[in-house]
Amino acid sequence: MKIIRYASCALVLVLAGCATLTETANIRAEADVSPADLQLRLDVLDRLADDAVTGQHSFGVTSVDGVVTLFGVVPDQAVRLRARHVAAGTPGVVHVDDQLRR
């Protein structure tokens, strides 16, 4: 049954020509996120991008009830600590779960 569902989904995406399976999964995941958590995620990403140290790197960020999770790969401990500091300083963040790795 799963194979048929995924095959149907793939056919629709190919015919539509406007999304990939990954994009569809991301949209579905974001649909389950509250507007406040989505806004908080965007605020943290904006602050990370604007920071002199963290702005040179890419981060994954999720938010659930004000708990922000940072994930991805960083080059060193200084970038990791700065990312945690920037995220924690974002209004609305109640806790930072650091899942960054080197």
N, CA, C and O atoms as a Tinker XYZ file with bonds, in Angstrom:
   408  protein
     1  N      0.816000   -1.189000    0.000000    73     2
     2  CA     0.000000    0.000000    0.000000    64     1     3
     3  C      0.865000    1.260000    0.000000    63     2     4     5
     4  O      0.553000    2.233000   -0.685000    81     3
     5  N      1.981000    1.235000    0.791000    73     3     6
     6  CA     2.873000    2.387000    0.823000    64     5     7
     7  C      3.466000    2.655000   -0.551000    63     6     8     9
     8  O      3.587000    3.807000   -0.968000    81     7
     9  N      3.833000    1.598000   -1.249000    73     7    10
    10  CA     4.449000    1.755000   -2.570000    64     9    11
    11  C      3.482000    2.454000   -3.507000    63    10    12    13
    12  O      3.878000    3.344000   -4.259000    81    11
    13  N      2.234000    2.065000   -3.469000    73    11    14
    14  CA     1.238000    2.692000   -4.333000    64    13    15
    15  C      1.069000    4.158000   -3.963000    63    14    16    17
    16  O      0.989000    5.016000   -4.841000    81    15
    17  N      1.015000    4.451000   -2.655000    73    15    18
    18  CA     0.850000    5.836000   -2.217000    64    17    19
    19  C      2.025000    6.692000   -2.674000    63    18    20    21
    20  O      1.826000    7.790000   -3.193000    81    19
    21  N      3.260000    6.193000   -2.482000    73    19    22
    22  CA     4.432000    6.957000   -2.886000    64    21    23
    23  C      4.527000    7.077000   -4.408000    63    22    24    25
    24  O      4.941000    8.114000   -4.924000    81    23
    25  N      4.151000    6.040000   -5.110000    73    23    26
    26  CA     4.161000    6.104000   -6.571000    64    25    27
    27  C      3.152000    7.128000   -7.054000    63    26    28    29
    28  O      3.425000    7.880000   -7.989000    81    27
    29  N      1.989000    7.162000   -6.425000    73    27    30
    30  CA     0.967000    8.149000   -6.794000    64    29    31
    31  C      1.462000    9.557000   -6.499000    63    30    32    33
    32  O      1.286000   10.472000   -7.304000    81    31
    33  N      2.076000    9.718000   -5.348000    73    31    34
    34  CA     2.614000   11.022000   -4.967000    64    33    35
    35  C      3.690000   11.460000   -5.948000    63    34    36    37
    36  O      3.711000   12.614000   -6.377000    81    35
    37  N      4.580000   10.547000   -6.304000    73    35    38
    38  CA     5.659000   10.870000   -7.246000    64    37    39
    39  C      5.093000   11.258000   -8.597000    63    38    40    41
    40  O      5.583000   12.194000   -9.228000    81    39
    41  N      4.069000   10.551000   -9.051000    73    39    42
    42  CA     3.457000   10.859000  -10.339000    64    41    43
    43  C      2.846000   12.245000  -10.315000    63    42    44    45
    44  O      3.003000   13.006000  -11.270000    81    43
    45  N      2.156000   12.587000   -9.245000    73    43    46
    46  CA     1.551000   13.912000   -9.132000    64    45    47
    47  C      2.635000   14.980000   -9.147000    63    46    48    49
    48  O      2.486000   16.007000   -9.809000    81    47
    49  N      3.727000   14.744000   -8.420000    73    47    50
    50  CA     4.805000   15.724000   -8.375000    64    49    51
    51  C      5.487000   15.883000   -9.728000    63    50    52    53
    52  O      5.841000   16.993000  -10.127000    81    51
    53  N      5.666000   14.778000  -10.422000    73    51    54
    54  CA     6.292000   14.854000  -11.744000    64    53    55
    55  C      5.389000   15.623000  -12.695000    63    54    56    57
    56  O      5.854000   16.475000  -13.452000    81    55
    57  N      4.113000   15.325000  -12.653000    73    55    58
    58  CA     3.171000   16.022000  -13.532000    64    57    59
    59  C      3.066000   17.498000  -13.180000    63    58    60    61
    60  O      2.956000   18.344000  -14.067000    81    59
    61  N      3.100000   17.809000  -11.898000    73    59    62
    62  CA     3.007000   19.203000  -11.481000    64    61    63
    63  C      4.287000   19.951000  -11.816000    63    62    64    65
    64  O      4.249000   21.121000  -12.199000    81    63
    65  N      5.412000   19.277000  -11.673000    73    63    66
    66  CA     6.687000   19.887000  -12.023000    64    65    67
    67  C      7.096000   21.039000  -11.122000    63    66    68    69
    68  O      7.926000   21.861000  -11.512000    81    67
    69  N      6.524000   21.114000   -9.911000    73    67    70
    70  CA     6.808000   22.282000   -9.087000    64    69    71
    71  C      7.323000   21.940000   -7.691000    63    70    72    73
    72  O      7.565000   22.849000   -6.897000    81    71
    73  N      7.495000   20.683000   -7.375000    73    71    74
    74  CA     7.959000   20.338000   -6.032000    64    73    75
    75  C      8.676000   19.005000   -6.062000    63    74    76    77
    76  O      8.465000   18.187000   -6.958000    81    75
    77  N      9.521000   18.800000   -5.076000    73    75    78
    78  CA    10.176000   17.508000   -4.911000    64    77    79
    79  C      9.570000   16.819000   -3.712000    63    78    80    81
    80  O      8.820000   17.436000   -2.956000    81    79
    81  N      9.883000   15.545000   -3.524000    73    79    82
    82  CA     9.386000   14.834000   -2.355000    64    81    83
    83  C      9.884000   15.479000   -1.075000    63    82    84    85
    84  O      9.153000   15.529000   -0.086000    81    83
    85  N     11.119000   15.973000   -1.077000    73    83    86
    86  CA    11.666000   16.629000    0.109000    64    85    87
    87  C     10.898000   17.902000    0.414000    63    86    88    89
    88  O     10.555000   18.155000    1.568000    81    87
    89  N     10.623000   18.709000   -0.608000    73    87    90
    90  CA     9.861000   19.930000   -0.387000    64    89    91
    91  C      8.475000   19.611000    0.147000    63    90    92    93
    92  O      7.972000   20.308000    1.029000    81    91
    93  N      7.859000   18.573000   -0.378000    73    91    94
    94  CA     6.536000   18.179000    0.085000    64    93    95
    95  C      6.579000   17.759000    1.545000    63    94    96    97
    96  O      5.695000   18.121000    2.321000    81    95
    97  N      7.601000   16.997000    1.927000    73    95    98
    98  CA     7.742000   16.573000    3.318000    64    97    99
    99  C      7.949000   17.777000    4.227000    63    98   100   101
   100  O      7.392000   17.826000    5.324000    81    99
   101  N      8.748000   18.754000    3.784000    73    99   102
   102  CA     8.980000   19.952000    4.591000    64   101   103
   103  C      7.698000   20.755000    4.764000    63   102   104   105
   104  O      7.419000   21.252000    5.856000    81   103
   105  N      6.926000   20.884000    3.709000    73   103   106
   106  CA     5.657000   21.607000    3.790000    64   105   107
   107  C      4.718000   20.890000    4.749000    63   106   108   109
   108  O      4.059000   21.535000    5.565000    81   107
   109  N      4.648000   19.571000    4.661000    73   107   110
   110  CA     3.785000   18.801000    5.550000    64   109   111
   111  C      4.231000   18.967000    6.998000    63   110   112   113
   112  O      3.391000   19.114000    7.886000    81   111
   113  N      5.536000   18.947000    7.249000    73   111   114
   114  CA     6.053000   19.101000    8.611000    64   113   115
   115  C      5.747000   20.498000    9.142000    63   114   116   117
   116  O      5.383000   20.643000   10.310000    81   115
   117  N      5.888000   21.532000    8.305000    73   115   118
   118  CA     5.612000   22.895000    8.745000    64   117   119
   119  C      4.131000   23.113000    8.999000    63   118   120   121
   120  O      3.767000   23.976000    9.798000    81   119
   121  N      3.274000   22.354000    8.340000    73   119   122
   122  CA     1.834000   22.499000    8.551000    64   121   123
   123  C      1.447000   22.126000    9.978000    63   122   124   125
   124  O      0.428000   22.602000   10.478000    81   123
   125  N      2.236000   21.290000   10.641000    73   123   126
   126  CA     1.960000   20.866000   12.006000    64   125   127
   127  C      2.550000   21.812000   13.047000    63   126   128   129
   128  O      2.369000   21.595000   14.245000    81   127
   129  N      3.247000   22.851000   12.615000    73   127   130
   130  CA     3.909000   23.785000   13.522000    64   129   131
   131  C      2.990000   24.987000   13.756000    63   130   132   133
   132  O      2.361000   25.494000   12.827000    81   131
   133  N      2.925000   25.426000   15.003000    73   131   134
   134  CA     2.085000   26.589000   15.310000    64   133   135
   135  C      2.672000   27.839000   14.652000    63   134   136   137
   136  O      3.876000   27.901000   14.404000    81   135
   137  N      1.831000   28.827000   14.370000    73   135   138
   138  CA     2.349000   30.087000   13.798000    64   137   139
   139  C      3.406000   30.735000   14.682000    63   138   140   141
   140  O      4.368000   31.310000   14.173000    81   139
   141  N      3.239000   30.649000   16.002000    73   139   142
   142  CA     4.232000   31.241000   16.913000    64   141   143
   143  C      5.573000   30.533000   16.796000    63   142   144   145
   144  O      6.618000   31.184000   16.788000    81   143
   145  N      5.556000   29.204000   16.705000    73   143   146
   146  CA     6.806000   28.461000   16.573000    64   145   147
   147  C      7.451000   28.688000   15.213000    63   146   148   149
   148  O      8.676000   28.762000   15.114000    81   147
   149  N      6.653000   28.797000   14.182000    73   147   150
   150  CA     7.191000   29.086000   12.853000    64   149   151
   151  C      7.861000   30.457000   12.852000    63   150   152   153
   152  O      8.953000   30.613000   12.306000    81   151
   153  N      7.216000   31.448000   13.459000    73   151   154
   154  CA     7.798000   32.789000   13.537000    64   153   155
   155  C      9.083000   32.781000   14.360000    63   154   156   157
   156  O     10.061000   33.435000   13.996000    81   155
   157  N      9.081000   32.045000   15.465000    73   155   158
   158  CA    10.280000   31.961000   16.297000    64   157   159
   159  C     11.430000   31.334000   15.522000    63   158   160   161
   160  O     12.566000   31.802000   15.605000    81   159
   161  N     11.142000   30.286000   14.773000    73   159   162
   162  CA    12.164000   29.640000   13.937000    64   161   163
   163  C     12.756000   30.645000   12.962000    63   162   164   165
   164  O     13.974000   30.718000   12.800000    81   163
   165  N     11.892000   31.423000   12.310000    73   163   166
   166  CA    12.364000   32.421000   11.349000    64   165   167
   167  C     13.175000   33.513000   12.038000    63   166   168   169
   168  O     14.173000   33.981000   11.491000    81   167
   169  N     12.753000   33.924000   13.236000    73   167   170
   170  CA    13.497000   34.944000   13.981000    64   169   171
   171  C     14.900000   34.458000   14.336000    63   170   172   173
   172  O     15.872000   35.200000   14.200000    81   171
   173  N     15.001000   33.213000   14.789000    73   171   174
   174  CA    16.315000   32.655000   15.135000    64   173   175
   175  C     17.181000   32.558000   13.884000    63   174   176   177
   176  O     18.357000   32.922000   13.917000    81   175
   177  N     16.616000   32.073000   12.785000    73   175   178
   178  CA    17.384000   31.983000   11.540000    64   177   179
   179  C     17.866000   33.353000   11.077000    63   178   180   181
   180  O     19.001000   33.485000   10.620000    81   179
   181  N     17.017000   34.373000   11.190000    73   179   182
   182  CA    17.415000   35.742000   10.814000    64   181   183
   183  C     18.567000   36.231000   11.677000    63   182   184   185
   184  O     19.523000   36.815000   11.166000    81   183
   185  N     18.482000   35.999000   12.968000    73   183   186
   186  CA    19.545000   36.445000   13.871000    64   185   187
   187  C     20.856000   35.704000   13.609000    63   186   188   189
   188  O     21.932000   36.301000   13.644000    81   187
   189  N     20.760000   34.412000   13.350000    73   187   190
   190  CA    21.968000   33.648000   13.022000    64   189   191
   191  C     22.594000   34.158000   11.729000    63   190   192   193
   192  O     23.816000   34.260000   11.627000    81   191
   193  N     21.763000   34.477000   10.746000    73   191   194
   194  CA    22.269000   34.973000    9.463000    64   193   195
   195  C     22.888000   36.360000    9.592000    63   194   196   197
   196  O     23.836000   36.680000    8.875000    81   195
   197  N     22.363000   37.188000   10.498000    73   195   198
   198  CA    22.859000   38.555000   10.669000    64   197   199
   199  C     24.098000   38.654000   11.556000    63   198   200   201
   200  O     24.769000   39.686000   11.566000    81   199
   201  N     24.404000   37.603000   12.292000    73   199   202
   202  CA    25.540000   37.623000   13.203000    64   201   203
   203  C     26.853000   37.484000   12.432000    63   202   204   205
   204  O     26.938000   36.731000   11.462000    81   203
   205  N     27.878000   38.224000   12.877000    73   203   206
   206  CA    29.174000   38.207000   12.190000    64   205   207
   207  C     29.837000   36.833000   12.201000    63   206   208   209
   208  O     30.518000   36.467000   11.243000    81   207
   209  N     29.647000   36.077000   13.265000    73   207   210
   210  CA    30.283000   34.759000   13.374000    64   209   211
   211  C     29.426000   33.671000   12.732000    63   210   212   213
   212  O     29.924000   32.877000   11.934000    81   211
   213  N     28.154000   33.634000   13.073000    73   211   214
   214  CA    27.291000   32.548000   12.601000    64   213   215
   215  C     26.743000   32.781000   11.194000    63   214   216   217
   216  O     26.285000   31.844000   10.540000    81   215
   217  N     26.789000   34.006000   10.741000    73   215   218
   218  CA    26.227000   34.334000    9.429000    64   217   219
   219  C     26.939000   33.671000    8.266000    63   218   220   221
   220  O     26.405000   33.629000    7.158000    81   219
   221  N     28.111000   33.162000    8.494000    73   219   222
   222  CA    28.894000   32.506000    7.441000    64   221   223
   223  C     28.593000   31.018000    7.343000    63   222   224   225
   224  O     29.190000   30.312000    6.531000    81   223
   225  N     27.662000   30.538000    8.175000    73   223   226
   226  CA    27.389000   29.103000    8.253000    64   225   227
   227  C     25.894000   28.833000    8.118000    63   226   228   229
   228  O     25.071000   29.732000    8.294000    81   227
   229  N     25.559000   27.599000    7.807000    73   227   230
   230  CA    24.161000   27.191000    7.689000    64   229   231
   231  C     23.752000   26.402000    8.925000    63   230   232   233
   232  O     24.529000   25.612000    9.461000    81   231
   233  N     22.518000   26.629000    9.368000    73   231   234
   234  CA    22.005000   25.943000   10.540000    64   233   235
   235  C     20.599000   25.429000   10.262000    63   234   236   237
   236  O     19.828000   26.039000    9.522000    81   235
   237  N     20.293000   24.313000   10.865000    73   235   238
   238  CA    18.922000   23.847000   10.897000    64   237   239
   239  C     18.322000   24.303000   12.207000    63   238   240   241
   240  O     18.968000   24.235000   13.252000    81   239
   241  N     17.086000   24.768000   12.153000    73   239   242
   242  CA    16.422000   25.261000   13.356000    64   241   243
   243  C     14.983000   24.768000   13.372000    63   242   244   245
   244  O     14.262000   24.888000   12.381000    81   243
   245  N     14.578000   24.216000   14.500000    73   243   246
   246  CA    13.176000   23.892000   14.720000    64   245   247
   247  C     12.747000   24.550000   16.026000    63   246   248   249
   248  O     13.580000   24.899000   16.863000    81   247
   249  N     11.444000   24.714000   16.185000    73   247   250
   250  CA    10.923000   25.302000   17.407000    64   249   251
   251  C      9.609000   24.636000   17.771000    63   250   252   253
   252  O      8.713000   24.498000   16.938000    81   251
   253  N      9.509000   24.228000   19.021000    73   251   254
   254  CA     8.273000   23.652000   19.558000    64   253   255
   255  C      8.051000   24.250000   20.939000    63   254   256   257
   256  O      8.845000   24.034000   21.855000    81   255
   257  N      6.976000   24.996000   21.080000    73   255   258
   258  CA     6.629000   25.623000   22.364000    64   257   259
   259  C      7.781000   26.443000   22.929000    63   258   260   261
   260  O      8.011000   26.432000   24.138000    81   259
   261  N      8.499000   27.145000   22.079000    73   259   262
   262  CA     9.594000   28.001000   22.522000    64   261   263
   263  C     10.920000   27.302000   22.731000    63   262   264   265
   264  O     11.927000   27.952000   23.012000    81   263
   265  N     10.933000   25.982000   22.599000    73   263   266
   266  CA    12.191000   25.235000   22.700000    64   265   267
   267  C     12.779000   25.143000   21.299000    63   266   268   269
   268  O     12.199000   24.524000   20.407000    81   267
   269  N     13.926000   25.761000   21.121000    73   267   270
   270  CA    14.586000   25.808000   19.813000    64   269   271
   271  C     15.663000   24.742000   19.756000    63   270   272   273
   272  O     16.487000   24.629000   20.663000    81   271
   273  N     15.652000   23.962000   18.685000    73   271   274
   274  CA    16.689000   22.969000   18.451000    64   273   275
   275  C     17.562000   23.441000   17.298000    63   274   276   277
   276  O     17.064000   23.763000   16.219000    81   275
   277  N     18.863000   23.480000   17.536000    73   275   278
   278  CA    19.846000   23.809000   16.507000    64   277   279
   279  C     20.484000   22.514000   16.042000    63   278   280   281
   280  O     20.886000   21.689000   16.863000    81   279
   281  N     20.582000   22.328000   14.730000    73   279   282
   282  CA    21.247000   21.138000   14.226000    64   281   283
   283  C     22.026000   21.481000   12.979000    63   282   284   285
   284  O     21.767000   22.484000   12.315000    81   283
   285  N     22.985000   20.626000   12.674000    73   283   286
   286  CA    23.856000   20.828000   11.529000    64   285   287
   287  C     25.298000   20.619000   11.936000    63   286   288   289
   288  O     25.585000   20.136000   13.031000    81   287
   289  N     26.193000   20.985000   11.051000    73   287   290
   290  CA    27.626000   20.803000   11.273000    64   289   291
   291  C     28.289000   22.169000   11.359000    63   290   292   293
   292  O     28.066000   23.033000   10.510000    81   291
   293  N     29.105000   22.357000   12.390000    73   291   294
   294  CA    29.854000   23.601000   12.565000    64   293   295
   295  C     31.348000   23.287000   12.550000    63   294   296   297
   296  O     31.750000   22.172000   12.884000    81   295
   297  N     32.171000   24.261000   12.166000    73   295   298
   298  CA    33.604000   23.979000   12.045000    64   297   299
   299  C     34.345000   23.906000   13.378000    63   298   300   301
   300  O     35.365000   23.224000   13.485000    81   299
   301  N     33.834000   24.608000   14.397000    73   299   302
   302  CA    34.552000   24.611000   15.671000    64   301   303
   303  C     33.631000   24.985000   16.829000    63   302   304   305
   304  O     32.473000   25.357000   16.638000    81   303
   305  N     34.183000   24.876000   18.026000    73   303   306
   306  CA    33.420000   25.130000   19.243000    64   305   307
   307  C     32.983000   26.593000   19.343000    63   306   308   309
   308  O     31.914000   26.878000   19.883000    81   307
   309  N     33.782000   27.512000   18.837000    73   307   310
   310  CA    33.445000   28.939000   18.916000    64   309   311
   311  C     32.150000   29.238000   18.158000    63   310   312   313
   312  O     31.301000   29.982000   18.648000    81   311
   313  N     32.002000   28.668000   16.982000    73   311   314
   314  CA    30.783000   28.871000   16.192000    64   313   315
   315  C     29.598000   28.223000   16.899000    63   314   316   317
   316  O     28.501000   28.780000   16.926000    81   315
   317  N     29.823000   27.062000   17.460000    73   315   318
   318  CA    28.755000   26.358000   18.184000    64   317   319
   319  C     28.254000   27.193000   19.361000    63   318   320   321
   320  O     27.050000   27.380000   19.531000    81   319
   321  N     29.182000   27.688000   20.167000    73   319   322
   322  CA    28.807000   28.488000   21.334000    64   321   323
   323  C     28.122000   29.782000   20.923000    63   322   324   325
   324  O     27.162000   30.213000   21.563000    81   323
   325  N     28.612000   30.399000   19.862000    73   323   326
   326  CA    27.995000   31.651000   19.392000    64   325   327
   327  C     26.572000   31.389000   18.899000    63   326   328   329
   328  O     25.672000   32.183000   19.171000    81   327
   329  N     26.358000   30.298000   18.186000    73   327   330
   330  CA    25.018000   29.968000   17.682000    64   329   331
   331  C     24.057000   29.769000   18.848000    63   330   332   333
   332  O     22.925000   30.250000   18.814000    81   331
   333  N     24.506000   29.064000   19.873000    73   331   334
   334  CA    23.665000   28.856000   21.063000    64   333   335
   335  C     23.339000   30.189000   21.727000    63   334   336   337
   336  O     22.202000   30.422000   22.138000    81   335
   337  N     24.333000   31.058000   21.830000    73   335   338
   338  CA    24.143000   32.366000   22.448000    64   337   339
   339  C     23.147000   33.213000   21.652000    63   338   340   341
   340  O     22.251000   33.830000   22.228000    81   339
   341  N     23.307000   33.238000   20.339000    73   339   342
   342  CA    22.405000   34.014000   19.476000    64   341   343
   343  C     20.980000   33.482000   19.590000    63   342   344   345
   344  O     20.037000   34.259000   19.739000    81   343
   345  N     20.822000   32.168000   19.519000    73   343   346
   346  CA    19.484000   31.573000   19.617000    64   345   347
   347  C     18.859000   31.871000   20.973000    63   346   348   349
   348  O     17.690000   32.251000   21.043000    81   347
   349  N     19.620000   31.705000   22.047000    73   347   350
   350  CA    19.097000   31.936000   23.393000    64   349   351
   351  C     18.694000   33.389000   23.610000    63   350   352   353
   352  O     17.810000   33.672000   24.418000    81   351
   353  N     19.330000   34.305000   22.900000    73   351   354
   354  CA    19.023000   35.724000   23.029000    64   353   355
   355  C     17.845000   36.183000   22.199000    63   354   356   357
   356  O     17.485000   37.360000   22.237000    81   355
   357  N     17.246000   35.292000   21.461000    73   355   358
   358  CA    16.094000   35.640000   20.629000    64   357   359
   359  C     14.839000   35.676000   21.503000    63   358   360   361
   360  O     14.547000   34.703000   22.198000    81   359
   361  N     14.095000   36.787000   21.478000    73   359   362
   362  CA    12.871000   36.860000   22.275000    64   361   363
   363  C     11.915000   35.710000   21.945000    63   362   364   365
   364  O     11.648000   35.424000   20.778000    81   363
   365  N     11.410000   35.063000   22.989000    73   363   366
   366  CA    10.486000   33.949000   22.814000    64   365   367
   367  C     11.122000   32.592000   23.018000    63   366   368   369
   368  O     10.421000   31.600000   23.212000    81   367
   369  N     12.452000   32.536000   22.977000    73   367   370
   370  CA    13.150000   31.264000   23.180000    64   369   371
   371  C     13.202000   30.976000   24.674000    63   370   372   373
   372  O     13.687000   31.792000   25.457000    81   371
   373  N     12.698000   29.809000   25.061000    73   371   374
   374  CA    12.731000   29.427000   26.476000    64   373   375
   375  C     13.863000   28.452000   26.780000    63   374   376   377
   376  O     14.291000   28.331000   27.928000    81   375
   377  N     14.347000   27.754000   25.750000    73   375   378
   378  CA    15.443000   26.799000   25.927000    64   377   379
   379  C     16.048000   26.508000   24.553000    63   378   380   381
   380  O     15.346000   26.496000   23.542000    81   379
   381  N     17.358000   26.275000   24.534000    73   379   382
   382  CA    18.043000   25.889000   23.298000    64   381   383
   383  C     18.564000   24.469000   23.460000    63   382   384   385
   384  O     19.319000   24.168000   24.385000    81   383
   385  N     18.148000   23.606000   22.547000    73   383   386
   386  CA    18.632000   22.218000   22.496000    64   385   387
   387  C     19.707000   22.180000   21.414000    63   386   388   389
   388  O     19.404000   22.252000   20.223000    81   387
   389  N     20.945000   22.067000   21.832000    73   387   390
   390  CA    22.087000   22.104000   20.918000    64   389   391
   391  C     22.367000   20.706000   20.372000    63   390   392   393
   392  O     22.894000   19.847000   21.079000    81   391
   393  N     22.013000   20.490000   19.118000    73   391   394
   394  CA    22.300000   19.239000   18.427000    64   393   395
   395  C     23.347000   19.453000   17.333000    63   394   396   397
   396  O     23.487000   18.634000   16.424000    81   395
   397  N     24.083000   20.571000   17.433000    73   395   398
   398  CA    25.141000   20.850000   16.463000    64   397   399
   399  C     26.286000   19.873000   16.655000    63   398   400   401
   400  O     26.555000   19.417000   17.767000    81   399
   401  N     26.951000   19.560000   15.559000    73   399   402
   402  CA    28.092000   18.651000   15.650000    64   401   403
   403  C     29.230000   19.169000   14.800000    63   402   404   405
   404  O     29.055000   20.002000   13.911000    81   403
   405  N     30.415000   18.638000   15.110000    73   403   406
   406  CA    31.610000   19.050000   14.349000    64   405   407
   407  C     32.047000   17.943000   13.437000    63   406   408
   408  O     33.032000   18.091000   12.714000    81   407
